[in-house]
CSV table of C-alpha atoms in Angstrom, one decimal:
chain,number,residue,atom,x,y,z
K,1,UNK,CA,-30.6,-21.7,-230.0
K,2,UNK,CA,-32.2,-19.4,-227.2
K,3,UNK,CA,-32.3,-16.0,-227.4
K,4,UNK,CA,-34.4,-13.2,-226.2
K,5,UNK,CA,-36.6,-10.8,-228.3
K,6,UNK,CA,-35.1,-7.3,-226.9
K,7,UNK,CA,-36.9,-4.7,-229.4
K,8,UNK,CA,-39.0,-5.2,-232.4
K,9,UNK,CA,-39.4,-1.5,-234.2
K,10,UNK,CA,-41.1,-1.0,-237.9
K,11,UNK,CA,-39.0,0.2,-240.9
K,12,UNK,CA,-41.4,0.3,-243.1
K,13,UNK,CA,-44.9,-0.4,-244.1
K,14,UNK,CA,-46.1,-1.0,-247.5
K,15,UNK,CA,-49.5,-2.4,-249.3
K,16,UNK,CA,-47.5,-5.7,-249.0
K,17,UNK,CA,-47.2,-6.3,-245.8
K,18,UNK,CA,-44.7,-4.2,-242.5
K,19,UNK,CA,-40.8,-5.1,-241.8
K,20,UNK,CA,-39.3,-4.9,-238.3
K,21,UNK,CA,-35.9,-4.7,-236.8
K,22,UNK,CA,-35.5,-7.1,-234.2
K,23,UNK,CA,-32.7,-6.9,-231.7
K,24,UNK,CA,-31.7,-11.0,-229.9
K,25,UNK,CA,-30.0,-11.3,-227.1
K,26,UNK,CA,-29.7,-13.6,-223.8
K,27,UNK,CA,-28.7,-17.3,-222.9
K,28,UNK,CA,-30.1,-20.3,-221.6
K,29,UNK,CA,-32.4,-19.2,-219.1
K,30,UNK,CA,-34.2,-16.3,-220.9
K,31,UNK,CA,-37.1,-17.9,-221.7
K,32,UNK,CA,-39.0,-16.7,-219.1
K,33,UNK,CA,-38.9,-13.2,-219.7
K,34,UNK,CA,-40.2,-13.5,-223.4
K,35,UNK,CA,-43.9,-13.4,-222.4
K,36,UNK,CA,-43.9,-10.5,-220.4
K,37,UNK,CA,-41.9,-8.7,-222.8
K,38,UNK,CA,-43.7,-9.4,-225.7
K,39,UNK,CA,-47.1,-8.8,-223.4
K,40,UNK,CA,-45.5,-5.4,-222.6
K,41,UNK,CA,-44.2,-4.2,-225.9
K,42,UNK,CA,-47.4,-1.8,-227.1
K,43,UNK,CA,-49.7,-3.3,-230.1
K,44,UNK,CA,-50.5,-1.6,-233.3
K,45,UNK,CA,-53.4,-1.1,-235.3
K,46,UNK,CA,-52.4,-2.0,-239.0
K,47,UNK,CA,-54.8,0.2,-241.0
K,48,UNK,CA,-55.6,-0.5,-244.4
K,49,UNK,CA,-54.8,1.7,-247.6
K,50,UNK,CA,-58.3,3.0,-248.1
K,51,UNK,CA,-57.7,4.5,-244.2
K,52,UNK,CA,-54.2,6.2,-245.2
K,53,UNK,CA,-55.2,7.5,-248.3
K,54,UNK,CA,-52.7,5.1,-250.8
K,55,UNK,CA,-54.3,4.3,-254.2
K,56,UNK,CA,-53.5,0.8,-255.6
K,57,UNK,CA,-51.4,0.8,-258.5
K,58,UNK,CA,-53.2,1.1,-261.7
K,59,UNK,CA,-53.0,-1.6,-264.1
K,60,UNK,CA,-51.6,-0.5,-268.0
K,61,UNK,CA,-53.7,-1.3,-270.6
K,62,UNK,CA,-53.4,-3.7,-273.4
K,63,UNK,CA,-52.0,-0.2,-275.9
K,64,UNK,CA,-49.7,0.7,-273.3
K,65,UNK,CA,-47.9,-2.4,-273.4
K,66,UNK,CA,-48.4,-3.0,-276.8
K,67,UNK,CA,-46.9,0.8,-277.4
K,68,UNK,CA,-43.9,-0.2,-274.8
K,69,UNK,CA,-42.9,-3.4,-277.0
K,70,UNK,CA,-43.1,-1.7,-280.4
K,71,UNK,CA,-40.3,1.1,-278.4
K,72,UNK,CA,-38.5,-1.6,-277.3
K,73,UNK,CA,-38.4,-3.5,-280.7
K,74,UNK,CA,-37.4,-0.1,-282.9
K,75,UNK,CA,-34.8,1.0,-280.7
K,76,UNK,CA,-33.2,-3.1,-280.7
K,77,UNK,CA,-33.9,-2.8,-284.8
K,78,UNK,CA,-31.9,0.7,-285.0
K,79,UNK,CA,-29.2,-0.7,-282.9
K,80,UNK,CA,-29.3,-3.7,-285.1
K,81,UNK,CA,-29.1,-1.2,-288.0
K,82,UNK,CA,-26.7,0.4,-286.6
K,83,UNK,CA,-24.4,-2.8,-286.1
K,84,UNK,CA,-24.9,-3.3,-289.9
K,85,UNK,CA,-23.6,0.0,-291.2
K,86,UNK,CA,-20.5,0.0,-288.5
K,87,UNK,CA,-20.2,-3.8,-289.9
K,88,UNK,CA,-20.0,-2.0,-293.4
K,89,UNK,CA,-17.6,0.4,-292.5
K,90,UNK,CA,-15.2,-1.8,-290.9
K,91,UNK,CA,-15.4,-3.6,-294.3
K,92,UNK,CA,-14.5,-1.3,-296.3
K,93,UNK,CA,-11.9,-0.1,-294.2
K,94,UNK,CA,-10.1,-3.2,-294.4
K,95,UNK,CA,-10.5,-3.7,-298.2
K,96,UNK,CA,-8.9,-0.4,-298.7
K,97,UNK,CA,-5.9,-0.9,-296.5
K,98,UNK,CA,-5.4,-4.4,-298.4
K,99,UNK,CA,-5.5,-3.1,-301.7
K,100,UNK,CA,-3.2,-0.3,-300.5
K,101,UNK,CA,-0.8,-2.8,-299.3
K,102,UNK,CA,-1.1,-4.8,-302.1
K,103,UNK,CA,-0.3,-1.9,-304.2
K,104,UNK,CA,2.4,-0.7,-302.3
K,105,UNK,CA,3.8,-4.5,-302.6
K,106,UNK,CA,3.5,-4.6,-305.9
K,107,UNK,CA,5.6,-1.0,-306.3
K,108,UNK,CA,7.9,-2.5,-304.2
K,109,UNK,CA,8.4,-5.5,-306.2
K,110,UNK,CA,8.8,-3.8,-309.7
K,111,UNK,CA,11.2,-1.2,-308.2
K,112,UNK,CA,13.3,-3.7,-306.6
K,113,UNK,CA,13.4,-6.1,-310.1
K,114,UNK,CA,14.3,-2.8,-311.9
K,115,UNK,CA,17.8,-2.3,-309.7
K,116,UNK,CA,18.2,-6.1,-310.0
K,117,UNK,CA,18.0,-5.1,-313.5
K,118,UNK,CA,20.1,-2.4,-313.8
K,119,UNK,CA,22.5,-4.4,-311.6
K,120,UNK,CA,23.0,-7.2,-313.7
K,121,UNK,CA,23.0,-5.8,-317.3
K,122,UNK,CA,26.3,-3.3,-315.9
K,123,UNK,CA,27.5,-6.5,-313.9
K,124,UNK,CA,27.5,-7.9,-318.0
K,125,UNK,CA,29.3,-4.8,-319.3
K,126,UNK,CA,31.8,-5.2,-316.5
K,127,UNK,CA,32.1,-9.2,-317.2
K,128,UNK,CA,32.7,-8.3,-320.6
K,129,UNK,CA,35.6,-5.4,-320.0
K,130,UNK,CA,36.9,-7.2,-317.9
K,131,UNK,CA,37.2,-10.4,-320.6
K,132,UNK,CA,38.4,-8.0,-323.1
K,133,UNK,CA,41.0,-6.1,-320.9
K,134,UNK,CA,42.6,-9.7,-319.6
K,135,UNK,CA,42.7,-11.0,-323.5
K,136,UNK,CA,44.1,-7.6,-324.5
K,137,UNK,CA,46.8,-8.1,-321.3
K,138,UNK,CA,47.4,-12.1,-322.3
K,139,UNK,CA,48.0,-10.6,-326.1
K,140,UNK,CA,50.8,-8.2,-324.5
K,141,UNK,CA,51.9,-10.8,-322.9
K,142,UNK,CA,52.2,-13.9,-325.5
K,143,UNK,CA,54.0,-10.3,-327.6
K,144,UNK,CA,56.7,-9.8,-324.9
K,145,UNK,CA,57.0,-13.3,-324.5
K,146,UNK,CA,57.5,-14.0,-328.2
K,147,UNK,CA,60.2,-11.1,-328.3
K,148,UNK,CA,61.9,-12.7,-325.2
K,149,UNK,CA,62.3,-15.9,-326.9
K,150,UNK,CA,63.3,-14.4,-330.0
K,151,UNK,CA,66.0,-12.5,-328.3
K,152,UNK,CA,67.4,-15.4,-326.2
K,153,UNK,CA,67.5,-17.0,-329.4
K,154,UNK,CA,69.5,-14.7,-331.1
K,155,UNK,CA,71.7,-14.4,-328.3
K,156,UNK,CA,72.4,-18.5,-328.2
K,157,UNK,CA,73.0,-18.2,-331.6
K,158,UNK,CA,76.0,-15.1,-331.1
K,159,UNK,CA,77.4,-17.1,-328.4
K,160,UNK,CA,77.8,-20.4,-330.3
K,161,UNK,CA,79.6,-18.7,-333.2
K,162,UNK,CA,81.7,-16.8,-330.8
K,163,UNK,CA,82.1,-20.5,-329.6
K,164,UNK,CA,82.7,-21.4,-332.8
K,165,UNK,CA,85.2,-18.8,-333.7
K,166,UNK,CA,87.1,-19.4,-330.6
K,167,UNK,CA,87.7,-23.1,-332.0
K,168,UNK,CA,88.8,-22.2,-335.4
K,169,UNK,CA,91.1,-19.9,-333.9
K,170,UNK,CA,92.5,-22.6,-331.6
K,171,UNK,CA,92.5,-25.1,-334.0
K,172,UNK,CA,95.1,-22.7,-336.4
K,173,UNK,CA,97.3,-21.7,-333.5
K,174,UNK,CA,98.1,-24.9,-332.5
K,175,UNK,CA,98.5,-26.0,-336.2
K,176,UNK,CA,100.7,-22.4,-336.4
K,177,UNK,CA,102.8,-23.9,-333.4
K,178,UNK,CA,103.2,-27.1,-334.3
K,179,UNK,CA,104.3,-26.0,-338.0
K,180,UNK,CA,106.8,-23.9,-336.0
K,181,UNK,CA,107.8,-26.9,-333.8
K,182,UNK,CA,108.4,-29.2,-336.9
K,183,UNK,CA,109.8,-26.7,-338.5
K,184,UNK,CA,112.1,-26.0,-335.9
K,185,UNK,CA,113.0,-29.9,-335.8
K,186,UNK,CA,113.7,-30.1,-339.3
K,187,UNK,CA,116.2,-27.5,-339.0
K,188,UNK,CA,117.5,-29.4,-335.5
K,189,UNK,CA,117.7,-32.7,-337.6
K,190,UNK,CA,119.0,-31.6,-340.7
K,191,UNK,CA,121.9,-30.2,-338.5
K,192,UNK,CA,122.3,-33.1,-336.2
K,193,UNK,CA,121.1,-36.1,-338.0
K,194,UNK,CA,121.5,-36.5,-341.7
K,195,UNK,CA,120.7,-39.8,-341.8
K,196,UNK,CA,117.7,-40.1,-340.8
K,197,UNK,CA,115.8,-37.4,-342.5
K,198,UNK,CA,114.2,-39.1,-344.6
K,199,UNK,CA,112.9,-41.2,-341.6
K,200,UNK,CA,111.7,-37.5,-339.8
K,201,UNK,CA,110.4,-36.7,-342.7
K,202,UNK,CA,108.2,-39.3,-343.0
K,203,UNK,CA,107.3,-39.2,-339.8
K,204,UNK,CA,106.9,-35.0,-340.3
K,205,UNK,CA,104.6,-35.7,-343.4
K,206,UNK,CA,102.5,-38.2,-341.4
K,207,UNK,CA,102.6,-35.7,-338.3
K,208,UNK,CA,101.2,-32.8,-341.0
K,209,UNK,CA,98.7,-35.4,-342.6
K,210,UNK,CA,97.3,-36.7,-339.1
K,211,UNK,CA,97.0,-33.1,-337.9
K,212,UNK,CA,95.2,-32.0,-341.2
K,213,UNK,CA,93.2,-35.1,-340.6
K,214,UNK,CA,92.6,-33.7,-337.0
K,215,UNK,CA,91.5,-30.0,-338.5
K,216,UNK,CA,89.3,-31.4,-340.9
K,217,UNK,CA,87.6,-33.7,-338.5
K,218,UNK,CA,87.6,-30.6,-336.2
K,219,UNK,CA,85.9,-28.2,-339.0
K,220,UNK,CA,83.1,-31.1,-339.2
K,221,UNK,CA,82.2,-31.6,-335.7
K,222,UNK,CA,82.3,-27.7,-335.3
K,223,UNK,CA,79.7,-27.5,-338.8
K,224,UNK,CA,77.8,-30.2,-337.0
K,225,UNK,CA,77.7,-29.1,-334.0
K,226,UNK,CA,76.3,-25.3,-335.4
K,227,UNK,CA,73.4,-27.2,-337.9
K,228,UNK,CA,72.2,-29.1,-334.7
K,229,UNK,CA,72.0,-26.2,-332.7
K,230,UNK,CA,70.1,-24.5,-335.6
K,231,UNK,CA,67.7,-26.9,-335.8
K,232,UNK,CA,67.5,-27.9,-332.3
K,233,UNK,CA,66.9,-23.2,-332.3
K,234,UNK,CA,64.3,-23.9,-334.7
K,235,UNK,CA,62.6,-26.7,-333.4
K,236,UNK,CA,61.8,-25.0,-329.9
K,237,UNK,CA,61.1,-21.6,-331.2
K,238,UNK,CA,58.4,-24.3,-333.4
K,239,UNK,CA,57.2,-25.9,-330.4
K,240,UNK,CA,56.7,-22.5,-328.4
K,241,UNK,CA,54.9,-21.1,-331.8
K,242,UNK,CA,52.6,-23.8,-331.3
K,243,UNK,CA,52.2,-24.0,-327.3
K,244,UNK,CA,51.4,-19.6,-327.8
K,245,UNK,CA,48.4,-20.3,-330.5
K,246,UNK,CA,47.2,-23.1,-328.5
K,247,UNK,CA,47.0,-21.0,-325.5
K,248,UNK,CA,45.6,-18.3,-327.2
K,249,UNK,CA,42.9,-20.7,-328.6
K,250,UNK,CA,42.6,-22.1,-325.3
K,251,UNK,CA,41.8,-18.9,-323.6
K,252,UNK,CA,39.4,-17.5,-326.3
K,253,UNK,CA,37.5,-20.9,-326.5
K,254,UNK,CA,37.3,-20.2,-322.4
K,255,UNK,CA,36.3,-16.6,-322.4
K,256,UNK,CA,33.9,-17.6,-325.3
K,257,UNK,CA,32.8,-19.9,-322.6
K,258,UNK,CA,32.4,-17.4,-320.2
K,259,UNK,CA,30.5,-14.4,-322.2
K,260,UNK,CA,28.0,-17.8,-322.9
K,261,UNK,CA,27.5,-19.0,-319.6
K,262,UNK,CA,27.2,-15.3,-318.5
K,263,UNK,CA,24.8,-14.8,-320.8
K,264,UNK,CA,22.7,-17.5,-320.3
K,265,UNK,CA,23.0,-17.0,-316.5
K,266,UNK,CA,21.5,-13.7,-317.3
K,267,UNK,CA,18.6,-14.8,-319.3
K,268,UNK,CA,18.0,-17.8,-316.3
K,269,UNK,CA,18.1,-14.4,-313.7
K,270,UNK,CA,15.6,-12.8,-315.9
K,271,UNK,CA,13.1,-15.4,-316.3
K,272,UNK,CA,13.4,-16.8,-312.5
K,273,UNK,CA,12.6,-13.3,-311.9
K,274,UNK,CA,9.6,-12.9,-314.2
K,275,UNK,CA,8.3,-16.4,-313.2
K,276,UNK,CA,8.9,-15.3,-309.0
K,277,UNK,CA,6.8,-11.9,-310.3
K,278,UNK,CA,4.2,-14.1,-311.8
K,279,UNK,CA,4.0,-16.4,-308.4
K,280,UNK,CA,3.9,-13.7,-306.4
K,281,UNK,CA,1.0,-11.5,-308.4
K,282,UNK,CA,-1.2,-15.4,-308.6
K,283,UNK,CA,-0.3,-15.5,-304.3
K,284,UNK,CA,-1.5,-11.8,-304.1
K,285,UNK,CA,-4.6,-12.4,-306.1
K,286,UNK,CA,-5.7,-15.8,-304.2
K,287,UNK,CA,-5.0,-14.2,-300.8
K,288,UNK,CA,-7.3,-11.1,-302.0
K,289,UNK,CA,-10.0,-13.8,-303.3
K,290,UNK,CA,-9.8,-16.0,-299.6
K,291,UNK,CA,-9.8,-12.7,-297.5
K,292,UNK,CA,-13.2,-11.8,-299.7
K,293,UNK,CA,-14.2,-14.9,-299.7
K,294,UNK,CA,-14.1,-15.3,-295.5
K,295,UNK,CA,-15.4,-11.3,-295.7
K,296,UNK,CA,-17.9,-12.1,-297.3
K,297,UNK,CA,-18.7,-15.4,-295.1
K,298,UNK,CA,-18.7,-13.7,-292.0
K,299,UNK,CA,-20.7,-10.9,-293.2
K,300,UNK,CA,-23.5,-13.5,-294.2
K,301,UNK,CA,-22.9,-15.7,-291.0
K,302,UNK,CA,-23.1,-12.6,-288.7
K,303,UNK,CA,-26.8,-11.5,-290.6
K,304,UNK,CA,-27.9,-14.4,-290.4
K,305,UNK,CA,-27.0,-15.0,-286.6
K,306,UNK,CA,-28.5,-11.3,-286.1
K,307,UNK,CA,-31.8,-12.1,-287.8
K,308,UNK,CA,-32.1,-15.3,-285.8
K,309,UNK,CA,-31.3,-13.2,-282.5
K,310,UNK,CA,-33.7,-10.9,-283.5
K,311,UNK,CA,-36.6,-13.0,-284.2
K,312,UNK,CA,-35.7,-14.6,-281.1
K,313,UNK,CA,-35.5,-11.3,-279.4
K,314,UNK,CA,-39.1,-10.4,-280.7
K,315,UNK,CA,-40.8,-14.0,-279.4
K,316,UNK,CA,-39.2,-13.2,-276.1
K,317,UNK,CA,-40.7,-9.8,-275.9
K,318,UNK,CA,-44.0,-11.7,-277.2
K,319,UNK,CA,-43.5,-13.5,-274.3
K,320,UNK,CA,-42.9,-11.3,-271.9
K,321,UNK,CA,-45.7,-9.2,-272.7
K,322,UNK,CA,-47.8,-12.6,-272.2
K,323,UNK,CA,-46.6,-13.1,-268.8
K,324,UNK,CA,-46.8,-9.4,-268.0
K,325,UNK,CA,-50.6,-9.3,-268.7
K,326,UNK,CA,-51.1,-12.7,-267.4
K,327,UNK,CA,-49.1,-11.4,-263.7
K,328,UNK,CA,-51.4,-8.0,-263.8
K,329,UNK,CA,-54.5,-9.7,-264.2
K,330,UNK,CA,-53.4,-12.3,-261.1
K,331,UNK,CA,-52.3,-8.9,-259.1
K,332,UNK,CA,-56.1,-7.3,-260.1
K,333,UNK,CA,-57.5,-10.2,-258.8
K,334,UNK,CA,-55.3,-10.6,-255.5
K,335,UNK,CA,-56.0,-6.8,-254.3
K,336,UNK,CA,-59.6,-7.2,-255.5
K,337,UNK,CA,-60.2,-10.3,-253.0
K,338,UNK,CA,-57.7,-8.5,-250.2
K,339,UNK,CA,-60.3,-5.5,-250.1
K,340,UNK,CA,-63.1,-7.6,-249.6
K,341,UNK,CA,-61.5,-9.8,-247.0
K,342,UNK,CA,-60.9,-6.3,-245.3
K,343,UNK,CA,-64.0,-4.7,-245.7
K,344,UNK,CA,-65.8,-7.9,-244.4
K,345,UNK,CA,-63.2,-7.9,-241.4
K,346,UNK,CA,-64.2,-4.4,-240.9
K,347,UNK,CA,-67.5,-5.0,-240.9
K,348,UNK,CA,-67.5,-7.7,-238.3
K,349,UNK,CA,-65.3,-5.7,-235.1
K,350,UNK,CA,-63.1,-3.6,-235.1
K,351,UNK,CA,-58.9,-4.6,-235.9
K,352,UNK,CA,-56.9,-5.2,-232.9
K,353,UNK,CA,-54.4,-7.8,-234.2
K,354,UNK,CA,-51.1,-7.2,-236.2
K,355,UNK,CA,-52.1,-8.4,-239.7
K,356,UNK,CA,-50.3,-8.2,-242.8
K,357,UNK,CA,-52.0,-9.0,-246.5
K,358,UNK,CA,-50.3,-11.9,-247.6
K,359,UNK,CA,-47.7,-11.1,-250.6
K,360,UNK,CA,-48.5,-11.9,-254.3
K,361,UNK,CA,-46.8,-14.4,-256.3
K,362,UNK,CA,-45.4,-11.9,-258.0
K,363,UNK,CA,-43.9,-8.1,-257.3
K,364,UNK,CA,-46.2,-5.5,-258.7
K,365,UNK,CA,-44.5,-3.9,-262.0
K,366,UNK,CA,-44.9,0.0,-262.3
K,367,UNK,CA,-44.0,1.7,-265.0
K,368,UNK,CA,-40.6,2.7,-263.9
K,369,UNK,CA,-40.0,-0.7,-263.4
K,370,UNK,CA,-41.1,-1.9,-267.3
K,371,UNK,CA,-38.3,0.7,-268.3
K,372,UNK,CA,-35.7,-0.6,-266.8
K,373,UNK,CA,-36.1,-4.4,-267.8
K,374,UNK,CA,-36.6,-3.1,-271.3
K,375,UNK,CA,-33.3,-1.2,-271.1
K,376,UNK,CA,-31.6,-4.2,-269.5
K,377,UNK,CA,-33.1,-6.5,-272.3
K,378,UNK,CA,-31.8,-4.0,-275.1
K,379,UNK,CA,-28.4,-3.7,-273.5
K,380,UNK,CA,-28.3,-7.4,-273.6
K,381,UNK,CA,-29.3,-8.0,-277.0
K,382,UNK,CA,-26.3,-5.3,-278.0
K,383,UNK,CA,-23.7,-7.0,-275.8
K,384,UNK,CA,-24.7,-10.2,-277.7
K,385,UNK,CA,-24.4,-8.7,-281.2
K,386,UNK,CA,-21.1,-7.0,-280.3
K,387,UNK,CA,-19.4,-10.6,-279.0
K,388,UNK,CA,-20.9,-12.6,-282.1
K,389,UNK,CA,-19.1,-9.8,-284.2
């Protein structure tokens, strides 16, 4: 790539060496004017730090940096100190808020299996009004019933003598009438036929004796009838005597039943309650004993990873303080031979070239320098701690 040298100005000029701004511009053919320019641009002297009055920097001594480390490691161990207590803290913060919720779980708990309770020993009382107002109502009942029955009965038995009255009274008109009637023939064949009356009056005395016959059989079947409805009377009012007490058995052996189911129901309620109580006091406690338990890991996993950070921490600053001397003593020894290479330079003629002192392997470190890598280092070794925590 060609290009043309336009300007070259200094920026700066140090112990190190001088920096320049250069400007490039041009194309292809600009080759030629690069030697006059650079023949024309004006030359200077570079002058050497003696001349201009700069003093090298001075070397710190073996205290100094000795005194610098030890800063460095008390203000890392009071920030490590610090970590610990705010570790603490944190702690015992979080054990008080789980025994408060723990407490306030338990509260919660007891006052809740009090209403349940409450709930169920007046749900019992109810059960049991409610059993004794329903037999007292099926009592009533089986009473009105009974006196319904006995009623009707009474009332079947009025009708069938009525019934029976009505036939008797039937029975001894028509035997009225038909004595009239016979009578009234007699009289008709005793005046018309006097010959045969002793044939009418057999046939009259067999008439009267068939008819009595008739009454008689009449009066039976009506007696007959009477002791069969008595007894067919007595036989259901038996059979509904007997169908009402073994209801009522029935329904006391179920509401006997009942009260015992209910009552064991009530004892299962209590003890599931007790044993969910007792489940859920052991969960409480074994959740308290893990969360202390992992507490308690962490807390020894996090000193132990801070210890090993921080005797890491102090063989890096051993370290460090190594290679600090080690790079001083190499800078001594660089400006020690750069001054003699210039005072024998100066000795032979006079400077007329643009020189600059070749730069050390390694920056020069002032003071101001050393604090700011040690605040770096320590804001490191905090960032560290913090994200481990």
């Amino acid at each position: 790539m060609a290009c043309v040298m336009d300007m070259m100005m200094p920026l700066n000029e140090t112990t190190q060496g001088v920096a320049f701004s250069v400007n490039f511009s041009g194309g292809r053919n600009c080759r030629r004017a690069l030697v006059p320019k650079r023949l024309e641009s004006p030359r200077k002297v570079v002058r050497s730090p003696q001349d201009e009055g700069i003093t090298p920097p001075r070397t710190p001594t073996k205290d100094e940096v000795a005194m610098r480390a030890k800063d460095r490691n008390e203000k890392r161990s009071a920030a490590v100190a610090n970590l610990h207590q705010h570790l603490r803290e944190l702690q015992q913060s979080k054990r008080s808020a789980i025994e408060a919720a723990t407490s306030q779980a338990a509260e919660k708990r007891s006052a809740m299996l009090a209403g349940k309770k409450a709930k169920a020993g007046s749900h019992f009382e109810k059960v049991v009004e409610k059993g004794q107002a329903c037999q007292l109502q099926k009592q009533q009942a089986l009473d009105d019933q009974e006196k319904r029955l006995q009623e009707a009965m009474k009332l079947i038995a009025e009708k069938r003598e009525a019934c029976l009255a009505k036939i008797c009274d039937r029975a001894s008109t028509t035997s009225r009438r038909k004595e009239r009637e016979s009578s009234e023939q007699r009289r008709k064949m005793e005046e018309t036929l006097t010959m045969t009356s002793e044939r009418r009056d057999s046939e009259l005395a067999e008439k009267v004796s068939k008819a009595q016959k008739q009454f008689e059989t009449a009066l039976a079947q009506a007696a007959e009838w009477h002791e069969q409805d008595k007894a067919s009377a007595a036989e259901k009012q038996h059979q509904l005597e007997e169908a009402l007490t073994s209801s009522g058995e029935k329904r006391a052996a179920l509401l006997s039943d009942k009260s015992t189911r209910a009552g064991e129901h009530f004892t299962e309620v209590l003890s599931k309650g007790q044993e969910a109580l007792k489940n859920k006091a052991e969960g409480v406690a074994r959740q308290h004993k893990a969360l202390e338990e992992k507490l308690d890991q962490k807390t020894a996993c996090q000193s132990a990873s801070i210890t090993e950070r921080s005797s890491r921490a102090g063989q890096h600053n051993e370290a460090v303080a190594n290679k600090v001397k080690e790079h001083m003593q190499e800078l001594q020894e660089q400006t020690e031979k750069l001054r003699e290479r210039l005072e024998e330079k100066s000795r032979r003629q006079p400077v007329r070239k643009v020189l600059s002192p070749k730069k050390p392997a390694f920056p020069a470190v002032s003071a101001g320098d050393e604090k700011v890598e040690a605040d770096a280092s320590a804001s490191s070794l905090a960032v560290e701690v913090g994200s481990s925590c």
